[in-house]
Amino acid sequence: MALNLREAVKRPERFTGGHRLCAGCGASVTVRAVLRALKPEDKAVIGAATGCLEVSSFLYPYTAWKDSFIHNAFENAGATISGVEAAYRVLKKKGKIDDTYKFIAFGGDGGTYDIGLQSLSGAMERGHDMVYVCYDNGAYMNTGIQRSSATPKYANTTTSPAGKVVPGKQQFRKDLTEVMAAHHIPYVAQTAPFGNFSDIHQKAEKAIYTEGPAFLNVFTPCPRGWRYDTPKLMEIVKLAIDTCYWPLYEVENGKWRLTYKPKKKLPIEDFLRPQGRFKHLFKPENQHLIEELQKEVDRRWEMLLEKCGE
Amino acid sequence: MAIRERLSGNEAVATAMKQINPDVVAAFPITPSTEVPQYFSQFVANGSVDTEFVAVESEHSAMSACVGASAAGARVMTATSANGLALMWEILYIAASSRLPIVMPVINRALSGPINIHNDHSDSMGARDSGWIQLYSEDNQEAYDNIIQAIRIAEHKDVRLPVMVCMDGFIVSHSVENIELLETEKVKEFVGEYDPGLDTLLNPEQPVAMGPLDLPPHYFEHKRQQAEAMKNAKKVILEIAKEFEALTGRKYGLFEEYKMEDAEVAIVVLNSTAGTAKEVVDELREKGVKAGLIKIRVFRPFPVEELRDALKHVKAVAVMDKADSFSAAGGPVFVETRAALYDAETKPVVISYIYGLGGRDVRTNDIMKVYNDLLEIVETGEVKSVYNYLGVRE
Ligand SMILES: Cc1ncc(C[n+]2csc(CCOP(=O)(O)OP(=O)(O)O)c2C)c(N)n1
Ligand code: SF4
């Protein structure tokens, strides 16, 4: 069922222009890439948690979604789409619907790693035939860049500000992809809009067309929150991947597989340097903090290699 | 032929749900409503309903899944109590503002803290401004009858609002009483096939978007439309009650008037306390005292004009609230009842009693005390205290 990339990029967009996300926001790139994996003949219901994506894509009376769309609240995209999917199953059984529908929920890292974790976990555990996509920009961007449990250690955010005594966020990020893998659902993957998009396209297609629950964690840069030059979106993504800060892998029916291995693993500094949120780390007295981050990246990467049998 | 049965309140509600055979039920257990999803999942397991039962991980998700399923065009139900209802609070507003006709039995229980599993009305009173229609039920028969009517009320094109059907935890939910059930065929015929219209997520002809960011240019208009639907509900509730009466012989209104024609003193109550109070009214009537009772069935929308008319000839009225609003000025039903009387030309004295919190028993002699207080007011023309607590150690 491998996705034909050439064919897929020609598919009409299901998330239109005219939304109000910031210029260069990774969220729209992530959404388009995921939706492109939908077969044109299949219908979809898309759900979104409260956050940047939702408030800028469906401002009454305009919508940027070509498919049916539902926003309920911040923490319940998982449960909301569970309900839609349950309704679909029963209405189909009763012969009231005959089209094929796919169900996709989008949530930011705040709505997924934090406040929405329970509802996401419940939806996955119950086995609804749906895909939950986290567009992970590492903070609560919509409310003005507060730390989330996905925020990288030492990032400067408005609730983990870098000050004279505290150099930004004090904890390493939660590894939600692994938490989701521990649900032993049919498909879990970590990906990013990257290069020719084949990684995200293929994973999105597998996630959507695998029966049962699937989870995609997508690295999604935010020029506002990360304080980098807007046109550098793709460069930042590549650096996250090549420093092994954001490894690309999938867990299919319990089998772990690395889907990209950098030819040359870059130092974490390369990912940190272009981003204003890490500026304070480059003061000479903070060199040891970067070393600490490097150690943790290395440790997590080694563990992942082992899981993937590399 | 109606079916005579002996069922608890929870069984009666679950039986109504079975006969309605909704498309989706999403629920999470909480005493004293736990039996409702338990009975219902047994019906699912036995194949006596075609419902998709979603055993969610919390009440927040129960209501969230109900919103999703209802937006998708399914007929949807759930049930809860107390903290479960409180956990749904955020989504209750979303269900109502999205005009989703979800029907939910609420088995009334005291709200934490402190934690207490017994009956009072602090849960549903806390949700009174969420935009849900609220029906109250004296006993298992009324709970059953209200559930069946609630489906029609919620789905009516002039209403399209979610409905809570409240009944007292344990007192009704766990007490076995005689009940008259309708034949399943008759229930099915009465509630009919659900037609969600075209605005559903699963309409293949036309995708829709629900739950927008609704800024100042439109939000107010949407809330105004929602308020209008609540106004429409009053008429619809009465129409459906008439149809239900034709089917069953059981008569329902916005409230029940018990010996009110010539009453000089009256109390206003919700739910099962009405049963206890009727005993007291009968006793007083035997002694020649003109006592009456109003049992509110429809608390949202609030029957302002009708209550005013029913009470304006009475000399003194006590409104009994099984929930405190901590306004330091009386319970929620009291406040609204007294406001309803403001426009009456002749107004009774209206006083408030908070009673029965956390399952504290209310016996006939407690209620007798309330009537005696009213009689004293009538006799002396003096109101000692407007805001009162009944049956508490002071
Ligand atoms: C219960 C609740 N708490 C807080 C909020 C306020 N809120 C709206 S969006 C948001 C942050 C969203 O962050 P994230 O999920 O990371 O998405 P992003 O905005 O970054 O796209 C917050 C805190 C809310 N809507 N609901
Ligand atoms: S703040 Fe960041 S996540 Fe939000 S729209 Fe702008 S770029 Fe996108």
XYZ file of C-alpha atoms and ligand atoms in Angstrom:
738
model
C 0.000 0.000 0.000
C 3.046 2.273 -0.262
C 1.940 5.755 -1.124
C 2.735 7.012 -4.584
C 4.335 10.337 -3.759
C 4.089 11.777 -7.219
C 0.408 11.011 -7.313
C -0.169 12.198 -3.757
C 1.275 15.671 -4.255
C -1.175 16.239 -7.090
C -4.168 15.571 -4.867
C -6.327 18.611 -4.204
C -5.615 20.263 -0.849
C -8.096 19.452 1.887
C -6.855 22.276 4.110
C -7.176 25.484 2.132
C -5.247 28.719 2.139
C -6.867 31.697 3.807
C -6.540 30.308 7.316
C -5.013 32.664 9.822
C -1.989 30.753 11.060
C 1.215 32.830 11.182
C 3.300 32.964 8.039
C 5.677 30.040 8.088
C 3.750 28.150 10.779
C 4.648 24.491 10.754
C 1.108 23.474 11.705
C -0.365 24.079 8.258
C 2.514 22.172 6.652
C 1.906 19.242 8.999
C -1.842 19.238 8.406
C -1.508 19.357 4.617
C 1.062 16.595 4.619
C -1.127 14.331 6.758
C -4.333 15.007 4.823
C -2.609 14.329 1.526
C -2.457 10.686 2.585
C -6.260 10.470 2.398
C -7.511 8.803 -0.750
C -9.500 11.376 -2.700
C -12.549 9.108 -2.730
C -12.566 8.752 1.058
C -14.368 11.220 3.236
C -13.014 12.336 6.573
C -14.076 13.948 9.799
C -11.319 16.046 11.305
C -11.260 17.056 14.942
C -9.009 19.607 16.583
C -8.140 20.514 20.135
C -8.214 24.178 21.091
C -4.955 25.804 20.046
C -3.342 27.796 17.268
C -4.496 25.445 14.538
C -8.122 25.461 15.608
C -8.562 29.157 16.342
C -7.014 30.141 13.046
C -8.717 27.597 10.804
C -12.362 27.899 11.834
C -13.405 31.425 12.657
C -17.144 31.651 12.268
C -18.395 31.847 9.522
C -15.268 30.713 7.643
C -13.577 27.356 7.614
C -10.317 26.235 6.026
C -11.350 22.569 6.190
C -12.789 20.896 3.117
C -13.822 17.907 5.209
C -16.284 17.876 8.062
C -14.618 19.403 11.089
C -15.350 19.525 14.787
C -13.762 21.486 17.578
C -15.079 20.692 21.022
C -12.652 21.853 23.744
C -8.943 21.900 24.605
C -8.471 18.512 26.199
C -10.968 16.277 24.461
C -10.110 15.875 20.763
C -9.464 12.174 21.427
C -12.833 11.619 23.110
C -14.711 13.773 20.612
C -13.450 11.854 17.613
C -14.113 8.607 19.533
C -17.745 9.667 19.670
C -17.866 10.546 15.986
C -16.275 7.236 15.082
C -18.696 5.325 17.328
C -21.605 7.099 15.625
C -20.194 6.211 12.218
C -19.865 2.558 13.138
C -23.437 2.253 14.360
C -24.981 4.327 11.562
C -23.100 2.262 9.022
C -24.288 -0.954 10.669
C -27.857 0.349 10.524
C -27.442 1.129 6.828
C -27.861 4.890 7.275
C -24.447 5.708 5.759
C -22.554 3.981 3.004
C -19.584 6.218 2.306
C -16.197 5.419 3.792
C -15.057 7.905 6.399
C -11.693 8.304 8.092
C -11.259 10.009 11.447
C -8.356 12.262 12.326
C -7.803 14.359 15.440
C -5.189 17.106 15.584
C -3.855 18.531 18.813
C -0.925 20.704 19.800
C 1.534 19.376 22.346
C -0.334 21.143 25.153
C -3.639 19.578 24.165
C -1.950 16.203 23.749
C 0.968 15.703 26.168
C -0.676 17.591 29.012
C -4.342 18.409 29.468
C -5.550 16.036 26.726
C -3.430 13.040 27.665
C -6.219 11.229 29.487
C -8.715 11.573 26.686
C -6.101 10.576 24.102
C -5.033 7.557 26.139
C -8.652 6.487 26.593
C -9.405 6.782 22.899
C -6.353 4.732 21.933
C -6.965 2.087 24.576
C -10.560 1.607 23.466
C -9.391 0.902 19.957
C -11.322 3.457 17.934
C -10.439 3.412 14.259
C -8.868 6.853 14.212
C -5.575 8.675 13.951
C -4.479 11.168 16.550
C -1.897 13.604 15.204
C 0.056 15.733 17.629
C 1.608 18.747 15.953
C 4.318 19.289 18.491
C 5.602 22.833 18.641
C 6.817 22.396 22.177
C 4.758 25.026 23.988
C 1.274 26.456 24.438
C 1.713 28.798 21.526
C -1.849 30.032 21.292
C -1.862 31.506 24.779
C 1.508 33.152 24.232
C 4.264 30.541 24.511
C 4.040 28.885 27.928
C 6.032 25.784 28.775
C 4.415 22.409 28.204
C 5.714 18.965 29.094
C 6.975 18.802 25.503
C 9.069 21.947 25.857
C 12.786 21.152 25.557
C 14.915 21.651 28.654
C 16.302 25.173 29.027
C 13.928 26.688 26.472
C 12.929 30.230 27.329
C 9.121 30.441 27.499
C 6.809 32.834 29.306
C 6.222 30.398 32.179
C 9.758 29.013 32.139
C 11.591 32.234 31.473
C 15.355 32.339 31.414
C 16.397 34.687 34.198
C 19.391 35.509 36.336
C 19.140 32.326 38.393
C 16.973 29.975 36.358
C 18.097 29.297 32.785
C 14.705 28.456 31.243
C 12.685 25.258 31.534
C 14.013 22.944 34.213
C 12.953 19.531 32.950
C 13.650 17.368 29.931
C 10.719 16.847 27.625
C 8.269 14.008 28.069
C 8.628 11.324 25.432
C 5.022 10.997 24.395
C 5.709 8.830 21.359
C 7.086 6.163 23.685
C 4.136 6.593 26.015
C 1.844 5.964 23.074
C 3.888 2.963 21.949
C 3.299 1.540 25.425
C -0.414 1.495 24.582
C 0.422 -1.344 22.161
C -1.834 0.075 19.497
C -1.344 -1.014 15.882
C 0.633 2.007 14.742
C 2.704 4.740 16.381
C 5.162 6.947 14.565
C 7.301 9.996 15.066
C 7.792 12.105 11.993
C 8.287 15.611 10.610
C 7.555 17.538 7.438
C 10.995 17.009 6.034
C 12.869 16.750 2.734
C 10.574 15.428 0.059
C 7.893 14.717 2.670
C 8.023 11.013 1.971
C 8.478 10.114 5.643
C 5.423 12.008 6.856
C 3.332 10.975 3.844
C 4.074 7.320 4.258
C 3.506 7.333 7.991
C 0.287 9.291 7.620
C -0.962 6.825 5.037
C -0.113 3.860 7.278
C -1.738 5.554 10.246
C -4.931 6.362 8.358
C -5.248 3.040 6.576
C -4.270 0.767 9.456
C -7.418 -0.511 11.109
C -7.684 0.617 14.710
C -6.074 3.449 16.605
C -2.895 5.137 15.440
C -0.796 7.964 16.776
C 1.515 10.327 14.898
C 3.811 12.733 16.658
C 4.904 15.412 14.219
C 7.707 17.859 14.839
C 6.132 21.207 13.974
C 8.195 24.364 14.175
C 6.743 27.657 15.305
C 8.691 30.728 14.196
C 6.935 32.918 16.795
C 7.650 30.738 19.777
C 11.058 29.480 18.777
C 12.257 32.837 17.571
C 13.923 31.899 14.326
C 13.783 33.455 10.911
C 10.476 32.474 9.316
C 11.926 31.132 6.031
C 14.160 28.744 7.987
C 11.332 26.285 8.698
C 12.738 23.379 6.727
C 16.273 24.025 7.909
C 15.177 23.832 11.563
C 13.343 20.582 10.895
C 16.404 19.092 9.280
C 18.601 20.139 12.183
C 16.219 18.578 14.700
C 16.442 15.321 12.838
C 20.160 15.338 12.084
C 21.067 16.169 15.670
C 18.852 13.225 16.694
C 16.831 15.598 18.845
C 13.780 14.368 16.917
C 14.457 10.875 15.562
C 12.181 9.507 12.884
C 10.840 6.068 13.677
C 7.718 3.951 13.808
C 6.323 1.183 15.954
C 4.156 -1.068 13.846
C 2.391 -3.857 15.716
C 5.047 -3.641 18.388
C 7.997 -3.650 15.988
C 10.281 -0.669 16.361
C 11.934 0.617 13.213
C 14.170 3.597 12.626
C 13.054 5.235 9.397
C 15.929 7.684 9.025
C 19.472 7.563 10.282
C 21.540 10.711 9.829
C 24.700 10.074 7.822
C 26.487 12.336 10.237
C 24.955 12.990 13.668
C 25.267 16.742 14.277
C 25.881 18.305 17.702
C 22.779 19.571 19.487
C 24.232 23.080 19.365
C 23.397 23.240 15.681
C 19.706 22.833 16.476
C 19.804 25.283 19.379
C 21.798 28.102 17.805
C 19.323 29.456 15.240
C 16.536 29.675 17.834
C 16.102 32.724 20.017
C 14.523 30.648 22.802
C 17.948 29.101 23.489
C 19.977 32.294 23.132
C 20.961 32.366 26.798
C 22.632 28.974 26.474
C 25.323 30.470 24.313
C 26.718 32.660 27.051
C 30.123 31.262 28.012
C 29.006 30.420 31.556
C 26.254 28.212 30.197
C 28.411 25.896 28.087
C 27.799 23.058 30.578
C 24.051 23.289 29.998
C 24.496 22.530 26.327
C 26.733 19.619 27.300
C 23.983 18.340 29.560
C 21.483 18.549 26.725
C 23.893 16.718 24.425
C 24.221 13.895 26.950
C 20.495 13.445 27.189
C 20.022 13.490 23.412
C 22.747 10.857 23.100
C 21.254 8.724 25.840
C 17.777 8.742 24.311
C 19.173 8.122 20.829
C 21.181 5.087 21.997
C 18.125 3.647 23.700
C 16.099 4.146 20.570
C 18.740 2.472 18.403
C 18.617 -0.501 20.697
C 14.822 -0.713 20.540
C 14.995 -0.519 16.766
C 17.657 -3.250 16.635
C 20.150 -0.917 14.997
C -51.652 -3.176 27.416
C -49.158 -1.435 29.646
C -46.726 -3.722 31.423
C -46.789 -3.802 35.213
C -43.328 -4.195 36.713
C -41.419 -3.722 39.931
C -38.261 -1.788 39.197
C -35.835 0.553 40.901
C -35.419 4.058 39.520
C -32.161 3.130 37.840
C -33.724 0.048 36.272
C -36.647 2.140 35.100
C -34.311 4.634 33.434
C -32.183 1.898 31.897
C -35.339 0.192 30.654
C -36.486 3.397 28.987
C -33.068 3.634 27.358
C -33.349 0.049 26.148
C -36.761 0.727 24.628
C -35.493 3.905 22.975
C -32.475 1.990 21.620
C -30.226 5.041 21.085
C -27.381 4.936 18.567
C -24.586 5.791 20.992
C -24.263 5.695 24.778
C -20.967 6.877 26.276
C -20.745 6.648 30.059
C -18.557 6.420 33.133
C -19.621 5.016 36.515
C -20.478 7.129 39.556
C -22.726 6.209 42.468
C -25.740 6.319 42.502
C -26.076 6.354 38.701
C -23.609 3.492 38.116
C -26.341 0.941 37.609
C -27.621 2.771 34.549
C -24.534 2.068 32.388
C -24.283 -1.362 34.034
C -27.783 -2.405 33.048
C -27.306 -0.804 29.677
C -24.039 -2.554 28.878
C -25.786 -5.828 29.728
C -28.454 -4.986 27.148
C -25.641 -4.354 24.658
C -23.932 -7.611 25.597
C -27.181 -9.523 25.163
C -27.970 -7.898 21.844
C -31.236 -6.394 23.080
C -30.149 -2.970 21.731
C -28.077 -2.004 18.665
C -26.359 0.793 20.529
C -22.640 1.493 20.260
C -21.632 1.612 23.945
C -18.468 3.619 24.597
C -17.036 2.859 28.027
C -15.001 6.035 28.329
C -12.308 6.839 30.876
C -14.086 9.790 32.549
C -17.274 11.808 32.532
C -15.460 14.604 30.759
C -14.825 12.208 27.929
C -18.345 10.776 28.213
C -19.853 14.163 27.441
C -17.125 14.878 24.861
C -17.870 11.637 23.028
C -21.600 12.390 23.252
C -20.944 15.734 21.589
C -18.929 14.051 18.812
C -21.527 11.334 18.265
C -24.455 13.730 18.341
C -22.698 16.095 15.939
C -22.255 13.082 13.675
C -26.039 12.622 13.576
C -26.562 9.867 16.123
C -29.208 9.693 18.846
C -27.097 9.867 21.978
C -27.541 9.278 25.725
C -25.432 9.062 28.870
C -26.067 9.155 32.632
C -24.251 10.588 35.615
C -24.353 12.061 39.133
C -22.607 14.662 41.290
C -18.878 14.935 40.592
C -19.398 13.251 37.250
C -21.753 16.026 36.254
C -19.301 18.569 37.610
C -16.513 17.059 35.525
C -18.752 17.419 32.459
C -19.447 21.039 33.230
C -17.250 22.531 30.527
C -18.735 20.283 27.875
C -22.357 20.739 29.032
C -22.142 24.289 27.728
C -20.632 23.134 24.456
C -23.358 20.513 23.949
C -26.057 23.118 24.555
C -24.517 25.861 22.427
C -23.940 23.380 19.600
C -27.664 22.559 19.881
C -27.093 18.838 20.292
C -30.148 16.889 21.530
C -28.338 14.644 24.020
C -30.509 13.119 26.764
C -28.971 12.422 30.165
C -30.494 10.982 33.302
C -28.932 12.755 36.287
C -29.289 10.743 39.450
C -29.035 13.588 41.951
C -26.278 13.353 44.541
C -24.468 15.796 46.792
C -21.442 17.404 45.241
C -18.053 17.207 46.973
C -16.667 18.497 49.181
C -16.792 16.986 51.540
C -17.367 13.839 49.554
C -20.819 12.401 50.156
C -22.653 9.907 47.991
C -26.184 10.641 49.173
C -28.952 12.624 47.651
C -29.338 16.327 47.270
C -29.595 18.645 44.284
C -26.291 20.471 44.390
C -25.142 18.706 41.220
C -27.955 19.590 38.819
C -28.470 23.019 40.406
C -24.815 23.737 39.711
C -25.468 23.023 36.050
C -28.672 25.053 35.888
C -27.251 27.788 33.669
C -25.475 25.462 31.241
C -28.273 25.697 28.688
C -29.698 22.234 29.283
C -33.394 21.665 29.751
C -33.950 20.194 33.224
C -36.823 17.895 34.090
C -37.282 16.603 37.658
C -39.006 13.366 38.623
C -40.776 12.401 41.842
C -40.495 8.640 41.467
C -39.394 5.886 39.117
C -42.568 6.188 37.047
C -41.948 9.846 36.379
C -38.263 9.274 35.680
C -39.214 6.647 33.109
C -41.918 8.830 31.572
C -39.649 11.879 31.519
C -36.848 10.040 29.722
C -39.187 9.016 26.933
C -40.595 12.517 26.572
C -37.109 14.048 26.840
C -36.025 12.441 23.572
C -38.871 14.150 21.739
C -38.313 17.481 23.491
C -34.576 17.514 22.791
C -34.971 16.617 19.140
C -37.880 18.937 18.361
C -36.898 21.273 15.545
C -37.874 24.374 17.523
C -35.770 23.268 20.479
C -32.697 21.183 19.636
C -31.278 21.371 23.126
C -29.902 18.705 25.439
C -32.108 17.512 28.307
C -31.280 16.351 31.822
C -33.808 14.117 33.522
C -33.193 14.340 37.248
C -34.288 11.967 39.987
C -33.180 11.495 43.578
C -30.196 9.271 44.222
C -30.957 6.166 46.344
C -34.383 7.443 47.412
C -35.618 6.728 43.904
C -32.635 5.278 42.041
C -32.326 2.307 44.390
C -35.881 1.875 45.660
C -37.977 -0.748 43.986
C -41.472 0.492 43.185
C -44.360 -0.566 41.031
C -44.155 0.947 37.604
C -46.206 0.845 34.463
C -44.031 0.384 31.401
C -45.090 1.049 27.871
C -44.708 -1.702 25.324
C -41.406 -1.272 23.509
C -43.243 -0.873 20.201
C -45.197 2.041 21.631
C -42.048 3.709 22.924
C -40.402 3.293 19.543
C -43.424 4.747 17.842
C -43.605 7.644 20.289
C -39.959 8.658 19.989
C -39.851 7.888 16.262
C -36.805 7.605 14.012
C -34.289 10.325 14.726
C -33.871 12.799 11.901
C -30.785 14.876 12.656
C -31.283 17.042 9.571
C -28.531 17.898 7.140
C -26.052 19.576 9.446
C -24.173 16.526 10.569
C -20.517 15.640 10.285
C -21.426 12.490 8.367
C -23.647 14.063 5.737
C -21.999 12.813 2.530
C -23.530 15.590 0.432
C -22.181 18.451 2.450
C -19.296 18.566 4.908
C -19.978 20.792 7.920
C -17.809 22.459 10.527
C -18.879 22.633 14.166
C -17.517 24.381 17.220
C -15.965 27.509 15.713
C -14.035 30.311 17.264
C -16.975 32.698 17.552
C -15.851 36.264 18.047
C -17.831 39.378 19.056
C -19.546 39.885 15.666
C -21.519 36.612 16.005
C -21.233 35.063 19.472
C -23.977 37.140 21.041
C -26.455 36.304 18.246
C -25.734 32.620 18.716
C -26.381 32.839 22.433
C -29.578 34.754 21.727
C -30.774 31.980 19.410
C -29.982 29.463 22.114
C -32.086 31.452 24.576
C -34.923 31.502 22.051
C -34.772 27.710 21.762
C -35.133 27.517 25.537
C -38.199 29.753 25.336
C -39.689 27.552 22.626
C -39.119 24.517 24.801
C -41.954 25.409 27.165
C -44.628 25.038 24.511
C -43.012 21.938 23.061
C -42.757 20.266 26.478
C -46.501 20.791 26.974
C -47.408 19.526 23.502
C -45.375 16.393 23.995
C -46.872 15.890 27.456
C -50.353 15.967 25.856
C -49.385 13.315 23.358
C -47.883 11.276 26.145
C -51.063 11.595 28.158
C -53.108 10.362 25.210
C -50.846 7.328 25.077
C -50.592 6.528 28.778
C -53.243 8.464 30.642
C -50.464 10.024 32.724
C -50.628 13.786 32.789
C -47.584 16.045 32.914
C -47.139 19.801 32.923
C -44.508 22.323 33.816
C -45.282 21.589 37.451
C -47.814 19.572 39.379
C -50.354 21.369 41.538
C -51.498 19.337 44.516
C -54.611 20.660 46.237
C -53.752 24.178 45.161
C -57.234 25.368 44.073
C -58.050 27.030 47.395
C -54.694 26.727 49.142
C -53.715 29.431 51.613
C -50.292 28.022 52.401
C -48.121 26.094 49.985
C -44.671 24.687 49.524
C -42.678 24.405 46.318
C -40.360 21.403 45.950
C -38.564 19.227 43.427
C -38.326 15.455 43.098
C -39.135 12.847 45.722
C -39.749 15.222 48.639
C -43.027 15.991 46.907
C -44.217 12.496 47.797
C -43.503 13.057 51.480
C -45.091 16.504 51.338
C -48.288 15.209 49.760
C -48.798 13.048 52.849
C -48.519 16.135 54.997
C -50.916 18.083 52.789
C -53.463 15.282 53.112
C -53.080 15.242 56.862
C -53.547 19.012 57.064
C -56.514 18.946 54.736
C -58.175 16.403 57.028
C -57.830 18.946 59.782
C -59.407 21.553 57.547
C -56.183 23.427 56.840
C -55.976 24.783 53.315
C -52.535 23.452 52.432
C -51.234 22.876 48.932
C -48.082 21.847 47.108
C -46.314 22.661 43.883
C -43.859 20.165 42.501
C -41.729 21.677 39.792
C -41.143 19.322 36.910
C -39.558 21.739 34.452
C -36.890 23.871 36.095
C -35.253 24.889 32.815
C -36.951 26.639 31.126
C -38.324 28.133 34.342
C -42.143 28.425 34.301
C -42.245 32.044 35.443
C -45.760 33.144 34.399
C -47.386 29.840 35.204
C -45.910 29.700 38.708
C -46.896 33.284 39.327
C -50.477 32.458 38.425
C -50.515 29.302 40.477
C -49.177 31.048 43.581
C -50.633 34.517 43.518
C -53.718 33.652 45.581
C -51.764 31.873 48.277
C -50.972 33.765 51.468
C -47.613 32.245 52.344
C -45.267 30.020 50.366
C -42.150 28.089 51.391
C -39.684 27.099 48.697
C -37.635 24.087 49.690
C -34.182 23.750 48.166
C -32.087 20.605 48.455
C -29.078 22.677 47.470
C -27.542 25.806 48.853
C -26.380 28.465 46.466
C -24.245 30.156 49.118
C -25.646 33.487 48.094
C -26.383 33.909 51.804
C -29.860 34.817 50.616
C -31.713 31.542 50.005
C -31.627 28.564 47.674
C -31.759 28.623 43.873
C -35.384 27.531 43.416
C -36.442 30.045 46.060
C -34.723 32.927 44.314
C -36.345 32.151 40.986
C -39.770 31.481 42.454
C -39.711 34.719 44.368
C -38.604 36.603 41.252
C -41.497 35.033 39.336
C -43.934 36.504 41.855
C -42.616 40.025 41.565
C -45.098 40.888 38.810
C -48.133 39.477 40.591
C -50.623 42.039 41.825
C -51.253 40.165 45.029
C -48.176 38.377 46.240
C -47.745 35.816 48.965
C -45.003 35.945 51.550
C -42.235 33.676 50.201
C -39.639 32.109 52.452
C -36.724 29.784 51.812
C -35.779 26.457 53.404
C -32.538 24.714 52.619
C -33.007 21.091 53.608
C -31.772 17.538 53.184
C -28.189 18.316 52.190
C -25.945 15.292 51.759
C -28.803 12.849 52.209
C -30.158 14.174 55.521
C -33.587 12.571 55.942
C -36.688 14.682 55.506
C -39.634 13.266 57.314
C -43.251 14.259 57.372
C -42.776 16.061 60.707
C -40.007 18.207 59.125
C -42.399 19.255 56.429
C -45.175 19.700 58.942
C -42.916 22.216 60.669
C -42.647 24.178 57.413
C -46.432 24.301 57.041
C -46.775 25.317 60.673
C -44.299 28.150 60.118
C -46.379 29.280 57.147
C -49.588 29.080 59.129
C -48.027 31.165 61.857
C -47.006 33.789 59.309
C -50.557 33.896 57.986
C -51.941 34.195 61.453
C -49.570 36.803 62.862
C -48.593 38.572 59.670
C -45.047 38.429 60.935
C -42.093 36.816 59.104
C -39.460 35.813 61.616
C -36.933 34.647 59.085
C -36.923 34.507 55.301
C -33.863 32.275 54.961
C -34.081 29.047 56.906
C -32.301 25.747 57.296
C -34.474 22.743 58.016
C -33.367 19.658 59.911
C -29.822 20.768 60.665
C -28.122 20.941 64.063
C -27.431 24.635 64.505
C -9.523 23.978 29.846
C -8.740 25.008 29.141
N -7.639 25.525 29.706
C -6.939 26.458 29.061
C -7.332 26.899 27.835
C -6.553 27.993 27.172
N -5.809 27.503 26.027
C -6.305 27.545 24.771
S -5.243 26.997 23.623
C -4.053 26.756 24.803
C -2.692 26.309 24.449
C -2.645 25.428 23.285
O -1.374 24.894 23.222
P -1.040 23.659 22.323
O -1.979 22.548 22.586
O 0.400 23.340 22.489
O -1.349 24.172 20.840
P -0.714 25.408 20.062
O -1.446 26.626 20.488
O 0.727 25.440 20.404
O -0.956 25.127 18.636
C -4.520 27.061 26.067
C -3.711 26.963 27.297
C -8.484 26.332 27.266
N -8.956 26.686 26.073
N -9.154 25.396 27.933
S 2.253 31.072 17.119
Fe 3.450 29.436 16.234
S 2.096 27.641 16.207
Fe 0.842 29.465 16.497
S 0.185 30.024 14.422
Fe 1.994 31.218 14.907
S 3.678 29.999 14.133
Fe 1.911 28.662 14.232
